[in-house]
Short mmCIF file of N, CA and C in Angstrom, two decimals:
data_model
loop_
_atom_site.label_atom_id
_atom_site.label_comp_id
_atom_site.label_asym_id
_atom_site.label_seq_id
_atom_site.Cartn_x
_atom_site.Cartn_y
_atom_site.Cartn_z
N UNK A 506 16.50 23.63 8.36
CA UNK A 506 16.30 23.51 6.94
C UNK A 506 15.13 22.55 6.70
N UNK A 507 14.17 22.93 5.89
CA UNK A 507 13.02 22.08 5.61
C UNK A 507 13.30 21.18 4.41
N UNK A 508 12.69 20.01 4.46
CA UNK A 508 12.86 19.04 3.38
C UNK A 508 11.83 19.31 2.29
N UNK A 509 12.26 19.28 1.07
CA UNK A 509 11.37 19.48 -0.06
C UNK A 509 10.42 18.29 -0.18
N UNK A 510 9.18 18.57 -0.56
CA UNK A 510 8.22 17.48 -0.77
C UNK A 510 8.66 16.58 -1.92
N UNK A 511 9.52 17.07 -2.79
CA UNK A 511 9.99 16.27 -3.92
C UNK A 511 10.94 15.17 -3.46
N UNK A 512 11.44 15.27 -2.25
CA UNK A 512 12.36 14.26 -1.73
C UNK A 512 11.68 13.26 -0.80
N UNK A 513 10.37 13.35 -0.67
CA UNK A 513 9.65 12.44 0.22
C UNK A 513 9.39 11.11 -0.48
N UNK A 514 9.62 10.06 0.23
CA UNK A 514 9.34 8.71 -0.26
C UNK A 514 8.68 7.94 0.87
N UNK A 515 7.57 7.29 0.55
CA UNK A 515 6.91 6.43 1.51
C UNK A 515 6.99 5.00 1.00
N UNK A 516 7.45 4.12 1.84
CA UNK A 516 7.47 2.69 1.52
C UNK A 516 6.62 1.98 2.54
N UNK A 517 5.63 1.25 2.05
CA UNK A 517 4.70 0.57 2.95
C UNK A 517 4.72 -0.93 2.63
N UNK A 518 5.44 -1.69 3.41
CA UNK A 518 5.39 -3.14 3.19
C UNK A 518 4.04 -3.67 3.67
N UNK A 519 3.47 -4.56 2.89
CA UNK A 519 2.23 -5.19 3.34
C UNK A 519 2.10 -6.57 2.73
N UNK A 520 1.45 -7.42 3.46
CA UNK A 520 1.24 -8.80 3.03
C UNK A 520 -0.05 -8.86 2.22
N UNK A 521 0.00 -9.60 1.12
CA UNK A 521 -1.17 -9.76 0.26
C UNK A 521 -1.51 -11.24 0.18
N UNK A 522 -2.77 -11.55 0.32
CA UNK A 522 -3.23 -12.93 0.21
C UNK A 522 -3.73 -13.18 -1.21
N UNK A 523 -3.00 -14.02 -1.94
CA UNK A 523 -3.46 -14.44 -3.27
C UNK A 523 -4.24 -15.73 -3.08
N UNK A 524 -5.43 -15.77 -3.64
CA UNK A 524 -6.28 -16.94 -3.52
C UNK A 524 -6.47 -17.55 -4.90
N UNK A 525 -6.18 -18.83 -5.02
CA UNK A 525 -6.41 -19.57 -6.26
C UNK A 525 -7.38 -20.69 -5.94
N UNK A 526 -8.44 -20.77 -6.73
CA UNK A 526 -9.54 -21.68 -6.46
C UNK A 526 -9.75 -22.57 -7.68
N UNK A 527 -9.64 -23.88 -7.49
CA UNK A 527 -9.96 -24.82 -8.56
C UNK A 527 -11.47 -24.75 -8.80
N UNK A 528 -11.87 -24.48 -10.04
CA UNK A 528 -13.28 -24.22 -10.31
C UNK A 528 -14.06 -25.47 -10.72
N UNK A 529 -13.36 -26.54 -11.06
CA UNK A 529 -14.04 -27.80 -11.33
C UNK A 529 -14.78 -27.88 -12.66
N UNK A 530 -14.42 -27.03 -13.60
CA UNK A 530 -15.04 -27.13 -14.92
C UNK A 530 -14.05 -26.66 -15.98
N UNK A 531 -14.31 -26.97 -17.24
CA UNK A 531 -13.38 -26.58 -18.29
C UNK A 531 -13.18 -25.06 -18.38
N UNK A 532 -12.01 -24.69 -18.82
CA UNK A 532 -11.60 -23.28 -18.95
C UNK A 532 -12.65 -22.45 -19.67
N UNK A 533 -13.04 -22.87 -20.88
CA UNK A 533 -13.96 -22.06 -21.68
C UNK A 533 -15.34 -21.95 -21.03
N UNK A 534 -15.78 -23.00 -20.36
CA UNK A 534 -17.08 -22.98 -19.69
C UNK A 534 -17.05 -21.98 -18.53
N UNK A 535 -16.02 -22.07 -17.69
CA UNK A 535 -15.96 -21.14 -16.55
C UNK A 535 -15.75 -19.71 -17.03
N UNK A 536 -14.92 -19.53 -18.04
CA UNK A 536 -14.69 -18.16 -18.55
C UNK A 536 -16.00 -17.54 -19.02
N UNK A 537 -16.79 -18.30 -19.75
CA UNK A 537 -18.08 -17.77 -20.23
C UNK A 537 -19.01 -17.43 -19.07
N UNK A 538 -19.05 -18.29 -18.06
CA UNK A 538 -19.92 -18.01 -16.90
C UNK A 538 -19.45 -16.79 -16.14
N UNK A 539 -18.12 -16.66 -15.96
CA UNK A 539 -17.56 -15.50 -15.26
C UNK A 539 -17.89 -14.21 -16.02
N UNK A 540 -17.66 -14.24 -17.33
CA UNK A 540 -17.91 -13.03 -18.12
C UNK A 540 -19.39 -12.69 -18.22
N UNK A 541 -20.25 -13.66 -18.02
CA UNK A 541 -21.69 -13.40 -17.97
C UNK A 541 -22.07 -12.77 -16.63
N UNK A 542 -21.48 -13.28 -15.55
CA UNK A 542 -21.77 -12.75 -14.21
C UNK A 542 -21.14 -11.38 -13.97
N UNK A 543 -20.00 -11.15 -14.61
CA UNK A 543 -19.28 -9.88 -14.47
C UNK A 543 -19.20 -9.26 -15.86
N UNK A 544 -20.22 -8.49 -16.25
CA UNK A 544 -20.26 -7.97 -17.61
C UNK A 544 -19.23 -6.86 -17.85
N UNK A 545 -19.02 -6.60 -19.10
CA UNK A 545 -18.09 -5.54 -19.50
C UNK A 545 -18.64 -4.16 -19.14
N UNK A 546 -17.73 -3.26 -18.82
CA UNK A 546 -18.05 -1.86 -18.55
C UNK A 546 -18.71 -1.25 -19.78
N UNK A 547 -19.86 -0.64 -19.61
CA UNK A 547 -20.59 -0.02 -20.71
C UNK A 547 -20.01 1.37 -20.96
N UNK A 548 -18.85 1.40 -21.60
CA UNK A 548 -18.07 2.64 -21.76
C UNK A 548 -18.87 3.75 -22.44
N UNK A 549 -19.55 3.45 -23.52
CA UNK A 549 -20.29 4.50 -24.23
C UNK A 549 -21.38 5.10 -23.35
N UNK A 550 -22.06 4.26 -22.60
CA UNK A 550 -23.11 4.74 -21.71
C UNK A 550 -22.54 5.71 -20.68
N UNK A 551 -21.42 5.33 -20.06
CA UNK A 551 -20.84 6.19 -19.03
C UNK A 551 -20.18 7.43 -19.62
N UNK A 552 -19.66 7.33 -20.83
CA UNK A 552 -19.13 8.52 -21.50
C UNK A 552 -20.23 9.55 -21.72
N UNK A 553 -21.42 9.07 -22.12
CA UNK A 553 -22.56 9.99 -22.29
C UNK A 553 -22.96 10.62 -20.95
N UNK A 554 -22.94 9.82 -19.88
CA UNK A 554 -23.28 10.36 -18.57
C UNK A 554 -22.27 11.42 -18.12
N UNK A 555 -21.01 11.20 -18.44
CA UNK A 555 -19.98 12.21 -18.11
C UNK A 555 -20.23 13.46 -18.95
N UNK A 556 -20.47 13.30 -20.23
CA UNK A 556 -20.75 14.46 -21.10
C UNK A 556 -21.96 15.25 -20.61
N UNK A 557 -22.97 14.53 -20.14
CA UNK A 557 -24.19 15.16 -19.63
C UNK A 557 -24.04 15.69 -18.21
N UNK A 558 -22.86 15.45 -17.61
CA UNK A 558 -22.59 15.84 -16.22
C UNK A 558 -23.69 15.31 -15.29
N UNK A 559 -23.95 14.01 -15.44
CA UNK A 559 -24.98 13.36 -14.62
C UNK A 559 -24.61 13.45 -13.14
N UNK A 560 -25.63 13.43 -12.28
CA UNK A 560 -25.36 13.43 -10.84
C UNK A 560 -24.92 12.04 -10.41
N UNK A 561 -24.32 11.96 -9.23
CA UNK A 561 -23.75 10.69 -8.75
C UNK A 561 -24.82 9.62 -8.53
N UNK A 562 -26.03 10.00 -8.15
CA UNK A 562 -27.10 9.02 -8.00
C UNK A 562 -27.42 8.34 -9.34
N UNK A 563 -27.37 9.09 -10.42
CA UNK A 563 -27.57 8.53 -11.75
C UNK A 563 -26.45 7.56 -12.09
N UNK A 564 -25.23 7.92 -11.72
CA UNK A 564 -24.07 7.04 -11.96
C UNK A 564 -24.24 5.75 -11.15
N UNK A 565 -24.65 5.87 -9.91
CA UNK A 565 -24.87 4.68 -9.07
C UNK A 565 -25.92 3.76 -9.68
N UNK A 566 -27.00 4.34 -10.16
CA UNK A 566 -28.08 3.54 -10.76
C UNK A 566 -27.58 2.86 -12.03
N UNK A 567 -26.89 3.58 -12.90
CA UNK A 567 -26.37 3.00 -14.14
C UNK A 567 -25.36 1.89 -13.83
N UNK A 568 -24.56 2.09 -12.79
CA UNK A 568 -23.57 1.08 -12.40
C UNK A 568 -24.27 -0.17 -11.89
N UNK A 569 -25.29 -0.01 -11.07
CA UNK A 569 -26.04 -1.16 -10.56
C UNK A 569 -26.66 -1.96 -11.71
N UNK A 570 -27.13 -1.26 -12.73
CA UNK A 570 -27.70 -1.94 -13.90
C UNK A 570 -26.62 -2.68 -14.69
N UNK A 571 -25.41 -2.13 -14.73
CA UNK A 571 -24.29 -2.73 -15.47
C UNK A 571 -23.66 -3.88 -14.69
N UNK A 572 -23.85 -3.90 -13.38
CA UNK A 572 -23.14 -4.86 -12.52
C UNK A 572 -24.12 -5.67 -11.67
N UNK A 573 -24.79 -6.66 -12.23
CA UNK A 573 -25.79 -7.40 -11.47
C UNK A 573 -25.22 -8.15 -10.25
N UNK A 574 -23.90 -8.41 -10.28
CA UNK A 574 -23.25 -9.09 -9.15
C UNK A 574 -22.12 -8.22 -8.61
N UNK A 575 -22.37 -6.91 -8.56
CA UNK A 575 -21.50 -5.89 -7.98
C UNK A 575 -20.35 -5.48 -8.89
N UNK A 576 -19.76 -6.42 -9.63
CA UNK A 576 -18.53 -6.14 -10.35
C UNK A 576 -18.73 -6.00 -11.86
N UNK A 577 -17.80 -5.24 -12.46
CA UNK A 577 -17.76 -4.96 -13.89
C UNK A 577 -16.35 -5.28 -14.38
N UNK A 578 -16.24 -5.80 -15.60
CA UNK A 578 -14.93 -5.99 -16.22
C UNK A 578 -14.57 -4.71 -16.96
N UNK A 579 -13.46 -4.09 -16.55
CA UNK A 579 -12.98 -2.87 -17.20
C UNK A 579 -11.96 -3.17 -18.30
N UNK A 580 -11.28 -4.32 -18.19
CA UNK A 580 -10.22 -4.66 -19.15
C UNK A 580 -10.01 -6.16 -19.11
N UNK A 581 -9.69 -6.71 -20.27
CA UNK A 581 -9.35 -8.13 -20.39
C UNK A 581 -8.04 -8.25 -21.15
N UNK A 582 -7.15 -9.09 -20.64
CA UNK A 582 -5.89 -9.38 -21.33
C UNK A 582 -5.81 -10.85 -21.66
N UNK A 583 -5.82 -11.16 -22.94
CA UNK A 583 -5.71 -12.55 -23.40
C UNK A 583 -4.50 -12.62 -24.33
N UNK A 584 -3.39 -13.06 -23.79
CA UNK A 584 -2.14 -13.10 -24.54
C UNK A 584 -1.78 -14.52 -24.96
N UNK A 585 -2.75 -15.43 -24.92
CA UNK A 585 -2.49 -16.83 -25.21
C UNK A 585 -1.92 -17.05 -26.60
N UNK A 586 -2.48 -16.41 -27.62
CA UNK A 586 -1.97 -16.61 -28.99
C UNK A 586 -0.52 -16.16 -29.10
N UNK A 587 -0.19 -15.06 -28.48
CA UNK A 587 1.18 -14.55 -28.50
C UNK A 587 2.13 -15.51 -27.78
N UNK A 588 1.73 -16.00 -26.63
CA UNK A 588 2.58 -16.89 -25.85
C UNK A 588 2.73 -18.27 -26.49
N UNK A 589 1.75 -18.67 -27.31
CA UNK A 589 1.88 -19.93 -28.04
C UNK A 589 3.08 -19.89 -28.99
N UNK A 590 3.43 -18.69 -29.46
CA UNK A 590 4.59 -18.56 -30.34
C UNK A 590 5.88 -18.96 -29.65
N UNK A 591 5.88 -18.95 -28.32
CA UNK A 591 7.04 -19.39 -27.54
C UNK A 591 6.90 -20.86 -27.14
N UNK A 592 5.82 -21.50 -27.58
CA UNK A 592 5.62 -22.90 -27.27
C UNK A 592 4.73 -23.17 -26.07
N UNK A 593 4.22 -22.13 -25.43
CA UNK A 593 3.37 -22.31 -24.25
C UNK A 593 1.95 -22.67 -24.68
N UNK A 594 1.40 -23.72 -24.07
CA UNK A 594 0.06 -24.18 -24.43
C UNK A 594 -0.97 -23.95 -23.32
N UNK A 595 -0.54 -23.65 -22.11
CA UNK A 595 -1.49 -23.37 -21.03
C UNK A 595 -2.19 -22.06 -21.32
N UNK A 596 -3.43 -21.95 -20.84
CA UNK A 596 -4.19 -20.73 -21.09
C UNK A 596 -4.36 -19.92 -19.81
N UNK A 597 -4.41 -18.61 -20.00
CA UNK A 597 -4.66 -17.67 -18.90
C UNK A 597 -5.26 -16.40 -19.49
N UNK A 598 -6.33 -15.94 -18.88
CA UNK A 598 -6.92 -14.66 -19.25
C UNK A 598 -6.99 -13.84 -17.98
N UNK A 599 -6.51 -12.60 -18.06
CA UNK A 599 -6.54 -11.75 -16.88
C UNK A 599 -7.57 -10.64 -17.08
N UNK A 600 -8.04 -10.13 -15.96
CA UNK A 600 -9.10 -9.12 -15.98
C UNK A 600 -8.81 -8.04 -14.94
N UNK A 601 -9.33 -6.86 -15.20
CA UNK A 601 -9.47 -5.83 -14.18
C UNK A 601 -10.97 -5.74 -13.92
N UNK A 602 -11.35 -6.14 -12.71
CA UNK A 602 -12.75 -6.26 -12.32
C UNK A 602 -12.98 -5.36 -11.11
N UNK A 603 -14.02 -4.56 -11.15
CA UNK A 603 -14.29 -3.71 -10.00
C UNK A 603 -15.63 -3.02 -10.10
N UNK A 604 -15.73 -1.95 -9.35
CA UNK A 604 -16.94 -1.14 -9.33
C UNK A 604 -16.53 0.26 -8.91
N UNK A 605 -16.66 1.21 -9.85
CA UNK A 605 -16.19 2.58 -9.59
C UNK A 605 -16.97 3.28 -8.48
N UNK A 606 -18.22 2.88 -8.24
CA UNK A 606 -18.95 3.54 -7.16
C UNK A 606 -18.45 3.08 -5.79
N UNK A 607 -17.94 1.85 -5.74
CA UNK A 607 -17.33 1.38 -4.49
C UNK A 607 -15.94 2.00 -4.34
N UNK A 608 -15.18 2.01 -5.43
CA UNK A 608 -13.83 2.60 -5.38
C UNK A 608 -13.89 4.07 -4.96
N UNK A 609 -14.89 4.78 -5.39
CA UNK A 609 -15.03 6.21 -5.04
C UNK A 609 -15.09 6.42 -3.54
N UNK A 610 -15.68 5.46 -2.83
CA UNK A 610 -15.81 5.59 -1.38
C UNK A 610 -14.45 5.52 -0.69
N UNK A 611 -13.44 4.96 -1.37
CA UNK A 611 -12.07 4.94 -0.84
C UNK A 611 -11.24 6.06 -1.45
N UNK A 612 -11.50 6.35 -2.72
CA UNK A 612 -10.72 7.32 -3.49
C UNK A 612 -10.64 8.68 -2.80
N UNK A 613 -11.76 9.15 -2.26
CA UNK A 613 -11.73 10.48 -1.66
C UNK A 613 -10.90 10.53 -0.37
N UNK A 614 -10.58 9.35 0.19
CA UNK A 614 -9.67 9.29 1.34
C UNK A 614 -8.22 9.25 0.89
N UNK A 615 -7.96 8.54 -0.23
CA UNK A 615 -6.61 8.44 -0.76
C UNK A 615 -6.68 7.93 -2.20
N UNK A 616 -6.45 8.81 -3.18
CA UNK A 616 -6.55 8.40 -4.58
C UNK A 616 -5.61 7.25 -4.97
N UNK A 617 -4.57 7.01 -4.19
CA UNK A 617 -3.64 5.93 -4.51
C UNK A 617 -4.27 4.54 -4.40
N UNK A 618 -5.50 4.45 -3.89
CA UNK A 618 -6.18 3.15 -3.84
C UNK A 618 -6.33 2.57 -5.23
N UNK A 619 -6.23 3.42 -6.24
CA UNK A 619 -6.38 2.94 -7.60
C UNK A 619 -5.23 2.04 -8.04
N UNK A 620 -4.22 1.89 -7.19
CA UNK A 620 -3.23 0.85 -7.44
C UNK A 620 -3.88 -0.52 -7.42
N UNK A 621 -4.95 -0.67 -6.64
CA UNK A 621 -5.59 -1.96 -6.42
C UNK A 621 -7.05 -2.01 -6.83
N UNK A 622 -7.59 -0.91 -7.28
CA UNK A 622 -8.97 -0.86 -7.75
C UNK A 622 -8.96 -0.35 -9.19
N UNK A 623 -9.43 -1.13 -10.11
CA UNK A 623 -10.12 -2.39 -9.97
C UNK A 623 -9.19 -3.54 -9.55
N UNK A 624 -9.84 -4.62 -9.14
CA UNK A 624 -9.12 -5.82 -8.71
C UNK A 624 -8.59 -6.57 -9.94
N UNK A 625 -7.44 -7.15 -9.78
CA UNK A 625 -6.87 -7.96 -10.86
C UNK A 625 -7.24 -9.42 -10.61
N UNK A 626 -7.83 -10.08 -11.60
CA UNK A 626 -8.21 -11.48 -11.49
C UNK A 626 -7.66 -12.24 -12.69
N UNK A 627 -7.62 -13.56 -12.58
CA UNK A 627 -7.17 -14.38 -13.69
C UNK A 627 -7.89 -15.72 -13.67
N UNK A 628 -8.18 -16.21 -14.86
CA UNK A 628 -8.66 -17.57 -15.05
C UNK A 628 -7.54 -18.27 -15.81
N UNK A 629 -7.06 -19.39 -15.26
CA UNK A 629 -5.90 -20.05 -15.88
C UNK A 629 -5.96 -21.55 -15.71
N UNK A 630 -5.16 -22.23 -16.50
CA UNK A 630 -5.04 -23.68 -16.45
C UNK A 630 -3.71 -24.07 -15.82
N UNK A 631 -3.70 -25.23 -15.18
CA UNK A 631 -2.42 -25.77 -14.71
C UNK A 631 -1.97 -26.88 -15.67
N UNK A 632 -0.83 -27.48 -15.41
CA UNK A 632 -0.26 -28.50 -16.30
C UNK A 632 -1.16 -29.73 -16.45
N UNK A 633 -2.03 -29.99 -15.46
CA UNK A 633 -2.94 -31.13 -15.54
C UNK A 633 -4.26 -30.78 -16.23
N UNK A 634 -4.40 -29.53 -16.65
CA UNK A 634 -5.62 -29.12 -17.33
C UNK A 634 -6.72 -28.61 -16.41
N UNK A 635 -6.42 -28.51 -15.11
CA UNK A 635 -7.39 -27.98 -14.14
C UNK A 635 -7.52 -26.48 -14.35
N UNK A 636 -8.75 -25.98 -14.26
CA UNK A 636 -9.01 -24.55 -14.39
C UNK A 636 -9.06 -23.91 -13.00
N UNK A 637 -8.42 -22.77 -12.89
CA UNK A 637 -8.33 -22.03 -11.63
C UNK A 637 -8.79 -20.60 -11.82
N UNK A 638 -9.34 -20.04 -10.74
CA UNK A 638 -9.65 -18.61 -10.67
C UNK A 638 -8.74 -18.04 -9.58
N UNK A 639 -7.98 -17.00 -9.92
CA UNK A 639 -7.07 -16.39 -8.94
C UNK A 639 -7.38 -14.91 -8.78
N UNK A 640 -7.25 -14.46 -7.54
CA UNK A 640 -7.50 -13.06 -7.19
C UNK A 640 -6.75 -12.77 -5.90
N UNK A 641 -6.35 -11.55 -5.72
CA UNK A 641 -5.75 -11.15 -4.46
C UNK A 641 -6.85 -10.58 -3.57
N UNK A 642 -6.84 -10.98 -2.31
CA UNK A 642 -7.88 -10.57 -1.36
C UNK A 642 -7.92 -9.04 -1.27
N UNK A 643 -9.07 -8.45 -1.59
CA UNK A 643 -9.15 -6.98 -1.58
C UNK A 643 -8.69 -6.34 -0.27
N UNK A 644 -9.16 -6.85 0.86
CA UNK A 644 -8.82 -6.20 2.13
C UNK A 644 -7.33 -6.26 2.43
N UNK A 645 -6.64 -7.28 1.88
CA UNK A 645 -5.20 -7.35 2.15
C UNK A 645 -4.44 -6.24 1.43
N UNK A 646 -5.01 -5.71 0.36
CA UNK A 646 -4.43 -4.54 -0.30
C UNK A 646 -4.85 -3.24 0.39
N UNK A 647 -6.15 -3.08 0.56
CA UNK A 647 -6.66 -1.79 1.01
C UNK A 647 -6.33 -1.48 2.46
N UNK A 648 -6.11 -2.48 3.28
CA UNK A 648 -5.73 -2.22 4.66
C UNK A 648 -4.35 -1.57 4.75
N UNK A 649 -3.54 -1.69 3.70
CA UNK A 649 -2.19 -1.12 3.72
C UNK A 649 -2.19 0.40 3.74
N UNK A 650 -3.33 1.02 3.48
CA UNK A 650 -3.39 2.48 3.48
C UNK A 650 -3.53 3.07 4.89
N UNK A 651 -3.76 2.22 5.87
CA UNK A 651 -3.80 2.68 7.25
C UNK A 651 -4.99 3.56 7.58
N UNK A 652 -6.04 3.44 6.79
CA UNK A 652 -7.25 4.24 7.01
C UNK A 652 -8.41 3.30 7.34
N UNK A 653 -9.03 3.46 8.51
CA UNK A 653 -10.17 2.60 8.85
C UNK A 653 -11.29 2.67 7.81
N UNK A 654 -11.50 3.84 7.22
CA UNK A 654 -12.56 3.98 6.21
C UNK A 654 -12.25 3.16 4.96
N UNK A 655 -11.00 3.18 4.53
CA UNK A 655 -10.59 2.40 3.36
C UNK A 655 -10.61 0.91 3.69
N UNK A 656 -10.11 0.55 4.87
CA UNK A 656 -10.10 -0.85 5.29
C UNK A 656 -11.51 -1.42 5.34
N UNK A 657 -12.46 -0.64 5.83
CA UNK A 657 -13.86 -1.08 5.90
C UNK A 657 -14.40 -1.41 4.51
N UNK A 658 -14.10 -0.58 3.53
CA UNK A 658 -14.56 -0.85 2.16
C UNK A 658 -13.85 -2.08 1.60
N UNK A 659 -12.57 -2.26 1.93
CA UNK A 659 -11.84 -3.46 1.51
C UNK A 659 -12.50 -4.72 2.04
N UNK A 660 -12.93 -4.69 3.29
CA UNK A 660 -13.63 -5.84 3.87
C UNK A 660 -14.98 -6.07 3.19
N UNK A 661 -15.65 -4.99 2.84
CA UNK A 661 -16.91 -5.11 2.09
C UNK A 661 -16.64 -5.79 0.74
N UNK A 662 -15.54 -5.40 0.09
CA UNK A 662 -15.19 -6.03 -1.19
C UNK A 662 -14.88 -7.51 -1.02
N UNK A 663 -14.28 -7.89 0.09
CA UNK A 663 -14.09 -9.32 0.38
C UNK A 663 -15.44 -10.03 0.35
N UNK A 664 -16.42 -9.46 1.03
CA UNK A 664 -17.74 -10.09 1.11
C UNK A 664 -18.43 -10.13 -0.26
N UNK A 665 -18.27 -9.06 -1.04
CA UNK A 665 -18.87 -9.03 -2.39
C UNK A 665 -18.20 -10.05 -3.30
N UNK A 666 -16.88 -10.21 -3.16
CA UNK A 666 -16.16 -11.22 -3.92
C UNK A 666 -16.63 -12.62 -3.51
N UNK A 667 -16.83 -12.84 -2.22
CA UNK A 667 -17.34 -14.13 -1.73
C UNK A 667 -18.72 -14.40 -2.35
N UNK A 668 -19.57 -13.39 -2.41
CA UNK A 668 -20.92 -13.57 -2.99
C UNK A 668 -20.82 -13.92 -4.47
N UNK A 669 -19.89 -13.30 -5.18
CA UNK A 669 -19.71 -13.62 -6.60
C UNK A 669 -19.25 -15.07 -6.76
N UNK A 670 -18.28 -15.48 -5.96
CA UNK A 670 -17.78 -16.86 -6.04
C UNK A 670 -18.90 -17.85 -5.72
N UNK A 671 -19.68 -17.53 -4.71
CA UNK A 671 -20.82 -18.39 -4.35
C UNK A 671 -21.79 -18.49 -5.52
N UNK A 672 -22.10 -17.35 -6.14
CA UNK A 672 -23.00 -17.34 -7.30
C UNK A 672 -22.44 -18.22 -8.42
N UNK A 673 -21.11 -18.16 -8.61
CA UNK A 673 -20.46 -18.96 -9.66
C UNK A 673 -20.34 -20.44 -9.28
N UNK A 674 -20.68 -20.77 -8.03
CA UNK A 674 -20.67 -22.16 -7.60
C UNK A 674 -19.28 -22.72 -7.35
N UNK A 675 -18.35 -21.86 -6.99
CA UNK A 675 -17.00 -22.33 -6.67
C UNK A 675 -16.74 -22.14 -5.18
N UNK A 676 -15.78 -22.87 -4.63
CA UNK A 676 -15.51 -22.74 -3.19
C UNK A 676 -15.11 -21.31 -2.82
N UNK A 677 -15.60 -20.87 -1.68
CA UNK A 677 -15.30 -19.52 -1.19
C UNK A 677 -14.24 -19.64 -0.10
N UNK A 678 -13.07 -19.01 -0.30
CA UNK A 678 -12.04 -19.04 0.75
C UNK A 678 -12.58 -18.44 2.05
N UNK A 679 -12.26 -19.09 3.17
CA UNK A 679 -12.73 -18.62 4.47
C UNK A 679 -12.29 -17.19 4.76
N UNK A 680 -11.14 -16.78 4.25
CA UNK A 680 -10.63 -15.43 4.49
C UNK A 680 -11.54 -14.34 3.98
N UNK A 681 -12.43 -14.68 3.06
CA UNK A 681 -13.32 -13.65 2.49
C UNK A 681 -14.60 -13.45 3.29
N UNK A 682 -14.88 -14.35 4.24
CA UNK A 682 -16.18 -14.25 4.92
C UNK A 682 -16.05 -13.85 6.37
#
């Protein structure tokens, strides 16, 4: 008797390295610098390219222009005002940061990589008022797919993340280099 594909379940335990880096400057200052280095996704521009059925080289070029430091912000979540209603005064802004041309190089091997692409990042304060940047190490997610091709791109993302942190003038975790 054959098993139906509807009854298949895959569970893949994997370890993820979360890195939190004290940035050494006020929350609003670092947030502005981060958002300048990692600009917002130019949605209207890419919607036009999709409508025009642009070739992938055109998409790559437009992405490079949108992402001077490799990464683009696709989404921002700032729930601070809402959480203040519960009495919380610490601040945290989360982001989905990535690059669709890099993700595509993994996607064609396994579309489920989109669980981790774009990368989730956060800028937050601690109780002492210190500002932190937190992110999960890309390769620690992508290596869980068991594909050397996907793992290689995950390691490349580690290096690109290290370059961004270096550009921002914050300490680079050794695990990224």
